[in-house]
Amino acid sequence: MNDTLFPRVSSSSTSSTSSVSPALPHHRLLAYGVAVELLLAIRRASVRDAKLRDEALRSAKSACLNCAEGAGRVTRGDKARAFAVARAEATEAAAAVEIAALCGDASTGSAAEVSRLASRLVAMLTPLVR
């Protein structure tokens, strides 16, 4: 993940260079990192159709937020519900970019990268839903 967004902090007062990961639960969830990568790939896709771009970005943001929510939940059922929503939102975001590419409003290369990341995220979230 981006170290400028989540800087590492010193874990001891004597060491100025030791590092500790952020303490929030979603920062330790690998799926959250992939969801963030998906969001950034969708931004880079520069979808020209405003409606599809908005749909893709909203869905990708929701996937990130639901991954974070699932990581922060305590019960298995609550976690599963949030991760299921994140999974569906990732799929929707990828579909929006795919449709944009089919209509000539995004590059096929961008759509392929988004699809690769969305597939990876769905694969990571599926066991968390069960």
XYZ file of C-alpha atoms in Angstrom, residues 55-124:
70
model
C -20.648 3.812 -11.651
C -17.220 2.166 -11.787
C -15.685 4.579 -9.287
C -18.618 4.401 -6.862
C -18.584 0.603 -6.979
C -14.815 0.435 -6.475
C -14.986 2.846 -3.537
C -17.771 0.751 -2.048
C -15.659 -2.390 -2.443
C -12.864 -0.698 -0.477
C -15.219 0.527 2.224
C -16.960 -2.823 2.604
C -13.617 -4.623 2.877
C -12.720 -2.214 5.675
C -16.109 -2.691 7.313
C -15.795 -6.478 7.176
C -12.343 -6.325 8.727
C -13.708 -4.230 11.554
C -16.721 -6.414 12.304
C -16.591 -9.006 15.068
C -19.138 -11.724 14.311
C -18.712 -14.128 11.440
C -22.117 -13.223 9.977
C -21.423 -9.480 10.036
C -18.043 -10.026 8.410
C -19.538 -12.294 5.735
C -22.245 -9.759 4.852
C -19.741 -6.915 4.392
C -17.360 -9.081 2.381
C -20.253 -10.284 0.170
C -21.160 -6.679 -0.613
C -17.498 -5.884 -1.369
C -17.365 -8.883 -3.719
C -20.480 -7.777 -5.608
C -19.248 -4.177 -5.850
C -15.893 -5.278 -7.271
C -17.718 -7.301 -9.901
C -19.934 -4.343 -10.787
C -16.954 -1.982 -11.040
C -15.184 -4.346 -13.432
C -18.330 -4.745 -15.522
C -18.692 -0.976 -15.880
C -15.141 -0.651 -17.243
C -15.641 -3.701 -19.472
C -18.815 -2.164 -20.931
C -16.995 1.132 -21.434
C -14.264 -0.669 -23.371
C -16.844 -2.509 -25.486
C -18.409 0.863 -26.350
C -15.054 2.470 -27.151
C -15.062 4.644 -24.035
C -12.035 2.990 -22.386
C -9.039 1.058 -23.632
C -9.117 -2.716 -23.778
C -5.810 -2.753 -21.882
C -7.338 -0.799 -19.015
C -10.350 -3.097 -18.978
C -8.057 -6.139 -18.868
C -6.091 -4.723 -15.909
C -9.306 -3.885 -14.033
C -10.676 -7.355 -14.779
C -7.471 -8.997 -13.506
C -7.604 -7.076 -10.226
C -11.339 -7.620 -9.787
C -10.900 -11.358 -10.349
C -8.137 -11.431 -7.764
C -10.268 -9.524 -5.268
C -13.310 -11.747 -5.830
C -11.113 -14.820 -5.309
C -9.820 -13.380 -2.032
